[in-house]
Each structure stands twice: as C-alpha cells, then as structure tokens.
PDB file of C-alpha atoms in Angstrom:
ATOM      1  CA  MET A 146     -29.081  40.337  -2.660  1.00  0.00           C
ATOM      2  CA  LYS A 147     -27.009  39.923   0.491  1.00  0.00           C
ATOM      3  CA  ARG A 148     -29.591  37.568   1.998  1.00  0.00           C
ATOM      4  CA  GLU A 149     -29.668  35.497  -1.217  1.00  0.00           C
ATOM      5  CA  THR A 150     -25.850  35.224  -1.252  1.00  0.00           C
ATOM      6  CA  THR A 151     -25.865  34.131   2.397  1.00  0.00           C
ATOM      7  CA  SER A 152     -28.480  31.471   1.629  1.00  0.00           C
ATOM      8  CA  LYS A 153     -26.389  30.107  -1.245  1.00  0.00           C
ATOM      9  CA  ALA A 154     -23.316  29.977   0.986  1.00  0.00           C
ATOM     10  CA  LYS A 155     -25.253  28.029   3.622  1.00  0.00           C
ATOM     11  CA  THR A 156     -26.464  25.594   0.969  1.00  0.00           C
ATOM     12  CA  LEU A 157     -22.934  25.047  -0.304  1.00  0.00           C
ATOM     13  CA  LEU A 158     -21.661  24.566   3.238  1.00  0.00           C
ATOM     14  CA  LEU A 159     -24.396  22.035   3.997  1.00  0.00           C
ATOM     15  CA  GLY A 160     -23.576  20.130   0.815  1.00  0.00           C
ATOM     16  CA  TYR A 161     -19.904  20.078   1.712  1.00  0.00           C
ATOM     17  CA  LEU A 162     -20.629  18.828   5.247  1.00  0.00           C
ATOM     18  CA  LEU A 163     -22.887  16.081   3.904  1.00  0.00           C
ATOM     19  CA  LEU A 164     -20.203  15.051   1.419  1.00  0.00           C
ATOM     20  CA  MET A 165     -17.495  14.977   4.062  1.00  0.00           C
ATOM     21  CA  GLY A 166     -19.795  13.027   6.366  1.00  0.00           C
ATOM     22  CA  SER A 167     -20.383  10.350   3.727  1.00  0.00           C
ATOM     23  CA  LEU A 168     -16.653  10.071   3.131  1.00  0.00           C
ATOM     24  CA  LEU A 169     -15.930   9.720   6.837  1.00  0.00           C
ATOM     25  CA  GLN A 170     -18.558   6.983   7.101  1.00  0.00           C
ATOM     26  CA  ALA A 171     -16.720   5.020   4.431  1.00  0.00           C
ATOM     27  CA  GLN A 172     -14.084   4.083   6.986  1.00  0.00           C
ATOM     28  CA  ASP A 173     -14.552   2.872  10.543  1.00  0.00           C
ATOM     29  CA  GLU A 174     -11.597   4.486  12.262  1.00  0.00           C
ATOM     30  CA  THR A 175      -8.098   5.812  11.771  1.00  0.00           C
ATOM     31  CA  ILE A 176      -5.475   4.525  14.200  1.00  0.00           C
ATOM     32  CA  PRO A 177      -2.051   6.015  14.930  1.00  0.00           C
ATOM     33  CA  LEU A 178       0.479   3.316  14.048  1.00  0.00           C
ATOM     34  CA  TRP A 179       2.975   4.127  16.800  1.00  0.00           C
ATOM     35  CA  GLU A 180       1.827   4.598  20.399  1.00  0.00           C
ATOM     36  CA  SER A 181       4.935   6.467  21.499  1.00  0.00           C
ATOM     37  CA  LYS A 182       8.054   7.796  19.760  1.00  0.00           C
ATOM     38  CA  ILE A 183       8.316   6.775  16.142  1.00  0.00           C
ATOM     39  CA  PRO A 184      11.495   4.742  15.631  1.00  0.00           C
ATOM     40  CA  ASN A 185      14.233   6.176  13.442  1.00  0.00           C
ATOM     41  CA  SER A 186      12.654   9.635  13.639  1.00  0.00           C
ATOM     42  CA  ILE A 187      14.229  13.074  14.031  1.00  0.00           C
ATOM     43  CA  SER A 188      12.270  15.981  15.481  1.00  0.00           C
ATOM     44  CA  ASN A 189      11.941  18.814  12.981  1.00  0.00           C
ATOM     45  CA  PRO A 190       9.474  21.613  13.848  1.00  0.00           C
ATOM     46  CA  ASN A 191       9.744  23.003  10.317  1.00  0.00           C
ATOM     47  CA  TYR A 192       8.543  19.792   8.638  1.00  0.00           C
ATOM     48  CA  PHE A 193       4.769  19.562   8.270  1.00  0.00           C
ATOM     49  CA  GLU A 194       2.474  16.898   6.889  1.00  0.00           C
ATOM     50  CA  LYS A 195       0.470  18.129   3.899  1.00  0.00           C
ATOM     51  CA  THR A 196      -2.801  17.004   2.369  1.00  0.00           C
ATOM     52  CA  ALA A 197      -4.297  17.616  -1.063  1.00  0.00           C
ATOM     53  CA  TYR A 198      -8.057  17.526  -1.650  1.00  0.00           C
ATOM     54  CA  GLN A 199      -9.870  16.989  -4.930  1.00  0.00           C
ATOM     55  CA  GLU A 200     -13.624  17.317  -5.478  1.00  0.00           C
ATOM     56  CA  GLY A 201     -14.219  17.189  -1.721  1.00  0.00           C
ATOM     57  CA  TYR A 202     -12.193  14.093  -0.853  1.00  0.00           C
ATOM     58  CA  LEU A 203      -8.689  13.650   0.502  1.00  0.00           C
ATOM     59  CA  ASN A 204      -6.684  12.739  -2.590  1.00  0.00           C
ATOM     60  CA  LYS A 205      -3.001  12.715  -1.587  1.00  0.00           C
ATOM     61  CA  TYR A 206      -0.636  12.975   1.344  1.00  0.00           C
ATOM     62  CA  HIS A 207       2.767  14.668   1.214  1.00  0.00           C
ATOM     63  CA  HIS A 208       5.483  14.884   3.883  1.00  0.00           C
ATOM     64  CA  VAL A 209       3.959  12.190   6.086  1.00  0.00           C
ATOM     65  CA  THR A 210       5.005  12.633   9.719  1.00  0.00           C
ATOM     66  CA  THR A 211       2.425  10.517  11.559  1.00  0.00           C
ATOM     67  CA  PRO A 212       1.828   7.026  10.125  1.00  0.00           C
ATOM     68  CA  THR A 213      -1.740   5.746  10.499  1.00  0.00           C
ATOM     69  CA  LEU A 214      -3.980   2.820   9.641  1.00  0.00           C
ATOM     70  CA  SER A 215      -7.417   3.595   8.203  1.00  0.00           C
ATOM     71  CA  VAL A 216      -9.774   0.679   8.799  1.00  0.00           C
ATOM     72  CA  PHE A 217     -12.480  -0.282   6.279  1.00  0.00           C
ATOM     73  CA  THR A 218     -14.833  -3.132   7.175  1.00  0.00           C
ATOM     74  CA  PRO A 219     -17.442  -4.686   4.877  1.00  0.00           C
ATOM     75  CA  LYS A 220     -20.871  -3.113   5.286  1.00  0.00           C
ATOM     76  CA  GLU A 221     -23.024  -4.708   2.612  1.00  0.00           C
ATOM     77  CA  LYS A 222     -21.433  -8.148   2.780  1.00  0.00           C
ATOM     78  CA  LYS A 223     -20.462 -10.323   5.754  1.00  0.00           C
ATOM     79  CA  ALA A 224     -16.751 -10.237   6.584  1.00  0.00           C
ATOM     80  CA  ASN A 225     -15.123 -13.517   5.550  1.00  0.00           C
ATOM     81  CA  GLY A 226     -12.091 -13.405   7.872  1.00  0.00           C
ATOM     82  CA  THR A 227      -9.575 -12.270   5.243  1.00  0.00           C
ATOM     83  CA  ALA A 228      -7.738  -8.968   5.684  1.00  0.00           C
ATOM     84  CA  VAL A 229      -5.528  -6.877   3.383  1.00  0.00           C
ATOM     85  CA  LEU A 230      -3.013  -4.167   4.248  1.00  0.00           C
ATOM     86  CA  ILE A 231      -3.001  -1.589   1.427  1.00  0.00           C
ATOM     87  CA  MET A 232      -0.003   0.557   0.490  1.00  0.00           C
ATOM     88  CA  PRO A 233      -0.755   3.388  -1.963  1.00  0.00           C
ATOM     89  CA  GLY A 234       1.863   4.470  -4.477  1.00  0.00           C
ATOM     90  CA  GLY A 235       3.363   7.835  -5.323  1.00  0.00           C
ATOM     91  CA  GLY A 236       7.055   7.316  -6.037  1.00  0.00           C
ATOM     92  CA  TYR A 237       7.983   7.533  -2.334  1.00  0.00           C
ATOM     93  CA  MET A 238       7.193  11.254  -2.793  1.00  0.00           C
ATOM     94  CA  HIS A 239       3.469  11.330  -2.022  1.00  0.00           C
ATOM     95  CA  LEU A 240       0.688   8.838  -1.310  1.00  0.00           C
ATOM     96  CA  SER A 241      -2.126   8.409  -3.819  1.00  0.00           C
ATOM     97  CA  PHE A 242      -4.441   7.811  -0.886  1.00  0.00           C
ATOM     98  CA  HIS A 243      -7.835   7.913  -2.601  1.00  0.00           C
ATOM     99  CA  LYS A 244      -7.336   6.043  -5.875  1.00  0.00           C
ATOM    100  CA  GLU A 245      -4.830   3.477  -4.635  1.00  0.00           C
ATOM    101  CA  GLY A 246      -6.018   3.351  -1.028  1.00  0.00           C
ATOM    102  CA  VAL A 247      -9.656   4.157  -0.303  1.00  0.00           C
ATOM    103  CA  LYS A 248     -11.031   2.939  -3.665  1.00  0.00           C
ATOM    104  CA  ILE A 249      -9.110  -0.333  -3.396  1.00  0.00           C
ATOM    105  CA  ALA A 250     -10.349  -0.778   0.190  1.00  0.00           C
ATOM    106  CA  GLN A 251     -13.956  -0.301  -0.916  1.00  0.00           C
ATOM    107  CA  TRP A 252     -13.517  -2.911  -3.653  1.00  0.00           C
ATOM    108  CA  LEU A 253     -12.064  -5.392  -1.155  1.00  0.00           C
ATOM    109  CA  ASN A 254     -14.961  -4.680   1.206  1.00  0.00           C
ATOM    110  CA  SER A 255     -17.355  -5.665  -1.602  1.00  0.00           C
ATOM    111  CA  LEU A 256     -15.693  -9.101  -1.541  1.00  0.00           C
ATOM    112  CA  GLY A 257     -16.118  -9.425   2.214  1.00  0.00           C
ATOM    113  CA  ILE A 258     -12.469  -8.552   2.936  1.00  0.00           C
ATOM    114  CA  THR A 259     -11.508  -6.206   5.768  1.00  0.00           C
ATOM    115  CA  ALA A 260      -9.057  -3.576   4.509  1.00  0.00           C
ATOM    116  CA  PHE A 261      -6.464  -1.352   6.162  1.00  0.00           C
ATOM    117  CA  VAL A 262      -4.930   1.580   4.271  1.00  0.00           C
ATOM    118  CA  LEU A 263      -1.457   2.452   5.525  1.00  0.00           C
ATOM    119  CA  LYS A 264      -0.338   6.062   5.541  1.00  0.00           C
ATOM    120  CA  TYR A 265       3.381   5.316   5.689  1.00  0.00           C
ATOM    121  CA  ARG A 266       6.330   7.651   6.077  1.00  0.00           C
ATOM    122  CA  LEU A 267       7.913   8.916   2.886  1.00  0.00           C
ATOM    123  CA  PRO A 268      11.740   8.806   2.941  1.00  0.00           C
ATOM    124  CA  ASN A 269      13.273  12.121   3.995  1.00  0.00           C
ATOM    125  CA  ASP A 270      16.629  12.827   5.611  1.00  0.00           C
ATOM    126  CA  SER A 271      15.306  15.825   7.530  1.00  0.00           C
ATOM    127  CA  ILE A 272      13.043  13.714   9.784  1.00  0.00           C
ATOM    128  CA  MET A 273      14.746  10.291   9.666  1.00  0.00           C
ATOM    129  CA  GLU A 274      18.046   8.872  10.844  1.00  0.00           C
ATOM    130  CA  ASN A 275      17.928   6.308   8.021  1.00  0.00           C
ATOM    131  CA  LYS A 276      15.316   7.155   5.409  1.00  0.00           C
ATOM    132  CA  SER A 277      15.690   3.865   3.512  1.00  0.00           C
ATOM    133  CA  ILE A 278      14.248   1.709   6.293  1.00  0.00           C
ATOM    134  CA  ALA A 279      11.441   4.022   7.458  1.00  0.00           C
ATOM    135  CA  PRO A 280       8.709   2.737   5.060  1.00  0.00           C
ATOM    136  CA  LEU A 281       9.587  -0.882   5.923  1.00  0.00           C
ATOM    137  CA  GLN A 282       9.417  -0.104   9.647  1.00  0.00           C
ATOM    138  CA  ASP A 283       5.881   1.203   9.178  1.00  0.00           C
ATOM    139  CA  ALA A 284       4.890  -1.732   6.986  1.00  0.00           C
ATOM    140  CA  GLN A 285       6.201  -4.336   9.431  1.00  0.00           C
ATOM    141  CA  GLU A 286       4.527  -2.658  12.398  1.00  0.00           C
ATOM    142  CA  ALA A 287       1.215  -2.353  10.526  1.00  0.00           C
ATOM    143  CA  LEU A 288       1.139  -6.053   9.653  1.00  0.00           C
ATOM    144  CA  ARG A 289       2.065  -7.003  13.207  1.00  0.00           C
ATOM    145  CA  TYR A 290      -0.597  -4.687  14.611  1.00  0.00           C
ATOM    146  CA  ILE A 291      -3.324  -6.159  12.386  1.00  0.00           C
ATOM    147  CA  ARG A 292      -2.310  -9.716  13.254  1.00  0.00           C
ATOM    148  CA  ALA A 293      -2.091  -8.981  16.989  1.00  0.00           C
ATOM    149  CA  ASN A 294      -5.575  -7.418  16.943  1.00  0.00           C
ATOM    150  CA  SER A 295      -7.159  -9.673  14.311  1.00  0.00           C
ATOM    151  CA  LYS A 296      -9.932 -10.855  16.657  1.00  0.00           C
ATOM    152  CA  LYS A 297     -11.165  -7.271  17.013  1.00  0.00           C
ATOM    153  CA  TRP A 298     -12.029  -7.199  13.295  1.00  0.00           C
ATOM    154  CA  HIS A 299     -13.024 -10.874  13.062  1.00  0.00           C
ATOM    155  CA  CYS A 300     -10.037 -11.693  10.863  1.00  0.00           C
ATOM    156  CA  TYR A 301      -7.958 -14.861  10.759  1.00  0.00           C
ATOM    157  CA  PRO A 302      -4.290 -14.247  11.643  1.00  0.00           C
ATOM    158  CA  ASP A 303      -3.226 -16.636   8.853  1.00  0.00           C
ATOM    159  CA  LYS A 304      -5.287 -14.822   6.178  1.00  0.00           C
ATOM    160  CA  ILE A 305      -3.679 -11.388   6.191  1.00  0.00           C
ATOM    161  CA  GLY A 306      -2.282 -10.166   2.891  1.00  0.00           C
ATOM    162  CA  VAL A 307      -0.695  -7.044   1.485  1.00  0.00           C
ATOM    163  CA  LEU A 308      -1.549  -5.023  -1.637  1.00  0.00           C
ATOM    164  CA  GLY A 309       0.624  -2.310  -3.104  1.00  0.00           C
ATOM    165  CA  SER A 310       0.555  -0.084  -6.185  1.00  0.00           C
ATOM    166  CA  SER A 311       3.626   1.358  -7.944  1.00  0.00           C
ATOM    167  CA  ALA A 312       6.080   2.471  -5.211  1.00  0.00           C
ATOM    168  CA  GLY A 313       3.567   1.079  -2.739  1.00  0.00           C
ATOM    169  CA  GLY A 314       4.058  -2.164  -4.658  1.00  0.00           C
ATOM    170  CA  HIS A 315       7.775  -1.905  -3.957  1.00  0.00           C
ATOM    171  CA  LEU A 316       7.047  -1.525  -0.261  1.00  0.00           C
ATOM    172  CA  ALA A 317       4.586  -4.441  -0.345  1.00  0.00           C
ATOM    173  CA  ALA A 318       7.168  -6.626  -2.108  1.00  0.00           C
ATOM    174  CA  THR A 319       9.837  -5.494   0.358  1.00  0.00           C
ATOM    175  CA  LEU A 320       7.580  -6.517   3.244  1.00  0.00           C
ATOM    176  CA  SER A 321       6.885  -9.844   1.526  1.00  0.00           C
ATOM    177  CA  THR A 322      10.597 -10.623   1.152  1.00  0.00           C
ATOM    178  CA  GLN A 323      12.067  -8.777   4.149  1.00  0.00           C
ATOM    179  CA  TYR A 324       9.395  -9.210   6.823  1.00  0.00           C
ATOM    180  CA  HIS A 325      12.060 -10.873   8.999  1.00  0.00           C
ATOM    181  CA  GLN A 326      14.649  -8.098   8.763  1.00  0.00           C
ATOM    182  CA  LYS A 327      15.357  -6.474  12.141  1.00  0.00           C
ATOM    183  CA  VAL A 328      14.809  -2.776  11.371  1.00  0.00           C
ATOM    184  CA  TYR A 329      13.325  -1.782  14.748  1.00  0.00           C
ATOM    185  CA  THR A 330      12.103  -3.266  18.035  1.00  0.00           C
ATOM    186  CA  SER A 331       8.360  -3.981  18.097  1.00  0.00           C
ATOM    187  CA  GLN A 332       6.124  -4.438  21.113  1.00  0.00           C
ATOM    188  CA  TYR A 333       4.376  -7.245  19.228  1.00  0.00           C
ATOM    189  CA  SER A 334       5.653 -10.821  19.041  1.00  0.00           C
ATOM    190  CA  GLU A 335       3.557 -11.578  15.950  1.00  0.00           C
ATOM    191  CA  SER A 336       5.230 -12.118  12.574  1.00  0.00           C
ATOM    192  CA  ALA A 337       5.181  -9.337   9.965  1.00  0.00           C
ATOM    193  CA  GLN A 338       4.995 -11.878   7.127  1.00  0.00           C
ATOM    194  CA  PRO A 339       2.030 -11.464   4.749  1.00  0.00           C
ATOM    195  CA  ASN A 340       0.113 -14.624   3.853  1.00  0.00           C
ATOM    196  CA  PHE A 341      -0.399 -13.423   0.275  1.00  0.00           C
ATOM    197  CA  THR A 342       0.604 -10.458  -1.889  1.00  0.00           C
ATOM    198  CA  ILE A 343      -1.140  -8.439  -4.619  1.00  0.00           C
ATOM    199  CA  LEU A 344       1.022  -6.077  -6.686  1.00  0.00           C
ATOM    200  CA  LEU A 345      -0.297  -3.506  -9.170  1.00  0.00           C
ATOM    201  CA  TYR A 346       2.250  -2.103 -11.663  1.00  0.00           C
ATOM    202  CA  PRO A 347       4.899  -2.400  -8.925  1.00  0.00           C
ATOM    203  CA  VAL A 348       8.371  -0.971  -8.676  1.00  0.00           C
ATOM    204  CA  ILE A 349      10.319  -4.139  -7.894  1.00  0.00           C
ATOM    205  CA  SER A 350      13.950  -3.512  -8.765  1.00  0.00           C
ATOM    206  CA  MET A 351      16.483  -0.801  -7.999  1.00  0.00           C
ATOM    207  CA  ASP A 352      18.461  -1.848 -11.083  1.00  0.00           C
ATOM    208  CA  GLN A 353      18.846   1.450 -12.955  1.00  0.00           C
ATOM    209  CA  THR A 354      18.017  -0.196 -16.300  1.00  0.00           C
ATOM    210  CA  ILE A 355      14.399  -0.903 -15.285  1.00  0.00           C
ATOM    211  CA  THR A 356      13.679   0.904 -12.018  1.00  0.00           C
ATOM    212  CA  HIS A 357      11.532   3.971 -11.510  1.00  0.00           C
ATOM    213  CA  LYS A 358      14.295   6.505 -10.975  1.00  0.00           C
ATOM    214  CA  GLY A 359      12.243   8.782  -8.731  1.00  0.00           C
ATOM    215  CA  SER A 360      11.399   5.948  -6.347  1.00  0.00           C
ATOM    216  CA  ARG A 361      15.014   4.802  -6.257  1.00  0.00           C
ATOM    217  CA  THR A 362      16.373   8.301  -5.576  1.00  0.00           C
ATOM    218  CA  ASN A 363      13.766   9.089  -2.927  1.00  0.00           C
ATOM    219  CA  LEU A 364      14.383   5.811  -1.108  1.00  0.00           C
ATOM    220  CA  LEU A 365      18.137   5.305  -1.523  1.00  0.00           C
ATOM    221  CA  GLY A 366      19.547   8.706  -2.458  1.00  0.00           C
ATOM    222  CA  ASN A 367      21.421   9.891  -5.531  1.00  0.00           C
ATOM    223  CA  SER A 368      24.382   7.511  -5.273  1.00  0.00           C
ATOM    224  CA  PRO A 369      23.302   4.326  -3.486  1.00  0.00           C
ATOM    225  CA  SER A 370      25.807   1.582  -2.715  1.00  0.00           C
ATOM    226  CA  GLU A 371      25.681  -1.688  -4.614  1.00  0.00           C
ATOM    227  CA  GLU A 372      24.673  -3.353  -1.341  1.00  0.00           C
ATOM    228  CA  ALA A 373      21.663  -1.038  -0.989  1.00  0.00           C
ATOM    229  CA  ILE A 374      20.676  -1.578  -4.624  1.00  0.00           C
ATOM    230  CA  GLN A 375      20.705  -5.346  -4.172  1.00  0.00           C
ATOM    231  CA  ARG A 376      18.910  -5.239  -0.831  1.00  0.00           C
ATOM    232  CA  TYR A 377      16.011  -3.218  -2.213  1.00  0.00           C
ATOM    233  CA  SER A 378      15.833  -5.070  -5.530  1.00  0.00           C
ATOM    234  CA  ASN A 379      13.131  -7.452  -4.398  1.00  0.00           C
ATOM    235  CA  GLU A 380      13.601  -9.931  -7.219  1.00  0.00           C
ATOM    236  CA  MET A 381      16.929 -10.720  -5.519  1.00  0.00           C
ATOM    237  CA  GLN A 382      15.326 -11.205  -2.089  1.00  0.00           C
ATOM    238  CA  VAL A 383      12.761 -13.870  -2.945  1.00  0.00           C
ATOM    239  CA  ASP A 384      13.159 -17.201  -1.152  1.00  0.00           C
ATOM    240  CA  LYS A 385      11.074 -20.315  -0.498  1.00  0.00           C
ATOM    241  CA  ASN A 386       9.101 -18.527   2.232  1.00  0.00           C
ATOM    242  CA  THR A 387       7.898 -15.607   0.107  1.00  0.00           C
ATOM    243  CA  ALA A 388       4.106 -15.351   0.005  1.00  0.00           C
ATOM    244  CA  PRO A 389       1.975 -16.376  -3.010  1.00  0.00           C
ATOM    245  CA  THR A 390       1.749 -13.367  -5.310  1.00  0.00           C
ATOM    246  CA  PHE A 391      -0.648 -11.896  -7.884  1.00  0.00           C
ATOM    247  CA  LEU A 392       0.889  -9.400 -10.330  1.00  0.00           C
ATOM    248  CA  VAL A 393      -0.725  -6.923 -12.749  1.00  0.00           C
ATOM    249  CA  HIS A 394       1.105  -4.668 -15.216  1.00  0.00           C
ATOM    250  CA  ALA A 395       0.643  -3.004 -18.611  1.00  0.00           C
ATOM    251  CA  THR A 396       3.113  -3.321 -21.461  1.00  0.00           C
ATOM    252  CA  ASP A 397       2.772   0.362 -22.315  1.00  0.00           C
ATOM    253  CA  ASP A 398       3.656   1.507 -18.776  1.00  0.00           C
ATOM    254  CA  LEU A 399       6.151   4.320 -19.425  1.00  0.00           C
ATOM    255  CA  VAL A 400       6.712   5.080 -15.735  1.00  0.00           C
ATOM    256  CA  VAL A 401       7.509   1.658 -14.252  1.00  0.00           C
ATOM    257  CA  PRO A 402       8.649  -0.774 -16.965  1.00  0.00           C
ATOM    258  CA  VAL A 403       6.775  -4.078 -17.111  1.00  0.00           C
ATOM    259  CA  GLU A 404      10.141  -5.839 -16.690  1.00  0.00           C
ATOM    260  CA  ASN A 405       9.780  -5.164 -12.952  1.00  0.00           C
ATOM    261  CA  SER A 406       6.842  -7.552 -12.674  1.00  0.00           C
ATOM    262  CA  ILE A 407       8.398 -10.033 -15.115  1.00  0.00           C
ATOM    263  CA  ARG A 408      11.591 -10.289 -13.078  1.00  0.00           C
ATOM    264  CA  TYR A 409       9.667 -10.772  -9.858  1.00  0.00           C
ATOM    265  CA  TYR A 410       7.489 -13.431 -11.479  1.00  0.00           C
ATOM    266  CA  HIS A 411      10.532 -15.376 -12.633  1.00  0.00           C
ATOM    267  CA  ALA A 412      12.120 -15.127  -9.181  1.00  0.00           C
ATOM    268  CA  LEU A 413       8.942 -16.461  -7.578  1.00  0.00           C
ATOM    269  CA  ARG A 414       8.708 -19.293 -10.106  1.00  0.00           C
ATOM    270  CA  ASN A 415      12.355 -20.205  -9.554  1.00  0.00           C
ATOM    271  CA  HIS A 416      11.563 -20.672  -5.865  1.00  0.00           C
ATOM    272  CA  LYS A 417       8.350 -22.572  -6.627  1.00  0.00           C
ATOM    273  CA  ILE A 418       6.111 -19.896  -5.110  1.00  0.00           C
ATOM    274  CA  LYS A 419       2.486 -19.910  -6.249  1.00  0.00           C
ATOM    275  CA  THR A 420       2.161 -16.872  -8.496  1.00  0.00           C
ATOM    276  CA  GLU A 421       0.041 -15.422 -11.274  1.00  0.00           C
ATOM    277  CA  LEU A 422       1.077 -12.625 -13.650  1.00  0.00           C
ATOM    278  CA  HIS A 423      -1.256 -10.668 -15.931  1.00  0.00           C
ATOM    279  CA  ILE A 424       0.280  -8.360 -18.517  1.00  0.00           C
ATOM    280  CA  PHE A 425      -2.084  -6.177 -20.514  1.00  0.00           C
ATOM    281  CA  GLU A 426      -1.196  -4.616 -23.849  1.00  0.00           C
ATOM    282  CA  SER A 427      -2.414  -1.190 -22.777  1.00  0.00           C
ATOM    283  CA  GLY A 428      -3.355   0.576 -19.605  1.00  0.00           C
ATOM    284  CA  GLY A 429      -0.354   2.775 -18.897  1.00  0.00           C
ATOM    285  CA  HIS A 430       0.624   3.468 -15.316  1.00  0.00           C
ATOM    286  CA  GLY A 431      -1.482   4.178 -12.250  1.00  0.00           C
ATOM    287  CA  PHE A 432      -4.737   2.703 -13.575  1.00  0.00           C
ATOM    288  CA  GLY A 433      -5.979   1.672 -10.123  1.00  0.00           C
ATOM    289  CA  LEU A 434      -9.140  -0.398 -10.407  1.00  0.00           C
ATOM    290  CA  GLY A 435      -8.976   0.190 -14.177  1.00  0.00           C
ATOM    291  CA  THR A 436     -11.415   1.808 -16.581  1.00  0.00           C
ATOM    292  CA  LYS A 437      -9.913   0.879 -19.951  1.00  0.00           C
ATOM    293  CA  PRO A 438     -10.848  -2.333 -21.801  1.00  0.00           C
ATOM    294  CA  GLY A 439      -8.591  -5.218 -20.867  1.00  0.00           C
ATOM    295  CA  VAL A 440      -6.910  -3.786 -17.795  1.00  0.00           C
ATOM    296  CA  SER A 441     -10.329  -3.260 -16.186  1.00  0.00           C
ATOM    297  CA  THR A 442     -10.664  -7.056 -15.873  1.00  0.00           C
ATOM    298  CA  TRP A 443      -7.867  -7.433 -13.332  1.00  0.00           C
ATOM    299  CA  PRO A 444     -10.141  -7.153 -10.237  1.00  0.00           C
ATOM    300  CA  LEU A 445     -12.178 -10.153 -11.425  1.00  0.00           C
ATOM    301  CA  LEU A 446      -8.997 -12.108 -12.217  1.00  0.00           C
ATOM    302  CA  CYS A 447      -7.687 -11.287  -8.757  1.00  0.00           C
ATOM    303  CA  GLN A 448     -10.976 -12.307  -7.188  1.00  0.00           C
ATOM    304  CA  ASN A 449     -10.716 -15.718  -8.873  1.00  0.00           C
ATOM    305  CA  TRP A 450      -7.120 -16.066  -7.643  1.00  0.00           C
ATOM    306  CA  LEU A 451      -8.207 -15.295  -4.079  1.00  0.00           C
ATOM    307  CA  LYS A 452     -10.890 -17.988  -4.389  1.00  0.00           C
ATOM    308  CA  GLU A 453      -8.240 -20.494  -5.468  1.00  0.00           C
ATOM    309  CA  LEU A 454      -6.282 -19.673  -2.317  1.00  0.00           C
ATOM    310  CA  GLN A 455      -9.485 -20.179  -0.308  1.00  0.00           C
ATOM    311  CA  LEU A 456      -9.412 -16.574   0.876  1.00  0.00           C
ATOM    312  CA  LEU A 457     -12.976 -15.860  -0.294  1.00  0.00           C
ATOM    313  CA  LEU A 458     -16.166 -17.681   0.657  1.00  0.00           C
TER     314      LEU A 458
END
C-alpha cells in the first residue's frame, strides 16, 4: 500500500511539473522593470508580494512589490512588428494576471503581435510615497523600455500599443492621456506615448456617479481632492494627441458602468481622434476574451480595427 501511494504521488508530481513547464514555455522571459531602486518606493520588510494559483497556473497577484514585464512572442505565426503592452485589471487591489494578461497575450500572439504583460504596482501607502502615481510610473517606464528595445523583439517603435481591462483599462487610458506627465526620471529618452489603445470594460472616470468606487478609493484614497478627481478622470484629459482607441463594454456591467466608455468615446470624438466603441447588451464585467454570445465577437471586431490601422499584415 505504501509503495502504491508513493507511486501515485510521483505521478501527480510529474504531471504538475509537466503542466508548469508548459505554462513557463508560453512566455519567453520575465524582466524586472526597474534596474535599481524603484522610484517613489518606501522600504517595508513586513510587506510581501502574494500570488494565487488556480488549477496549476498563476491566476492573480496581490501586494505587488517588484514590477515586471512578461514577454510573449508569436510562435505559430510570424511576428508582424506590432507590439502591445497589456495591463490586467483587478480594481487596483489585485492583478487578474491569467485571464486579463496571459490569455490576452496568447490571443495577440495568434495575430502575429508581440505582447508584454505588465505586473504593475498596486497603490499602497505603506510602500509608496505617493500611491496615486505609482501605477503610471510603471506604465510609462514599461512603454519606454519596450520602445527602447524594440529591435530585440523585431517590433516597430511606432507600432506599440496598450491594452487594459477594468482598472487596468484606467491605467491604459491614463498612460494614453498622461504619457507626457513628469512623474519620475527615466533613463530612457524614448516617449511613453502609445500608438494605439484597446480598452475592455475600462474604469475611465473618477466621477463618483459612474466610477468604480473600489478603484477610486485604492488609487486616490477615501477623500480625494477635486484636482485629483479631475486629473485621473481620463475623459477630461483627452487632447488632439491621444492615441486612436478601441472600446468594448457591456450594458449590463454592474461593476463598471458603461457610461465610462461612453464618456471617453465622446471625448475622443470631440477631439477628432479615430475611435470605435462596441457596446453589447449583455456580458457583465470581466468577460476577458468572452464566451457569451455577442460579447465573444469583440476579438474579431478588434482584429478588423487593427487591420484598418495597418497594424496587422
């Protein structure tokens, strides 16, 4: 009996190792975002990064302390020179790394696009001097890093976009409208401006009538100033230089009201920015690549939009 139990344990261990190996092969490398001290950081030995696994894969990150870029390059299809920086959502409380990071990266790879999933810092006063700017610091540095090293991955520096879901959509929109804001000193001279933006059920506004309250509180605190509310309400930060944008949302989203995407769409249109908005009757929140009828068509719609921008072969 003991020998049989040991044999079963070995079999389970082998299966687990094979599974983990296949998952690791899905990405090429993971790169620390900051070479030296992370800007705006406070040392706190009692604050630890946490991970959550589900069915053998890394599902979520909590308490991010070390920002990284996970690189995914096309394997089955030739890279076409386009790159996308992906920002998973999670209400600025956790990162939905698998569904809104890895799975999205694999879909982009199938189109010939090189993808980078950003594990960005989640706002927290115990490890940050100013928690509100920390995610934007990571986002700006990530875009600059990709652009500065674009030749390494056979990408064009003028074909680098950003994709964000939910609170990650807020960060992506913040990068798209505030790429020029001086929130730290970078070693790179390259611009942090995305060339295009894809937003899935994004938090856009900090206006309390339509915002996701958890994202607002985590980013700005319980009683933010009117200045902070306006600064991080991205519909108020759009200008003529904002990147072309593709938006997806569901009417029955009870977490992040569809009015977020509608307001951003109108702001983009008012500044004559090329934009496309798709609102589905149902789909709820956090549908990722989508499995329900209707909302599941957004990847194909996005693919067609990318073709129109000449970002796909």
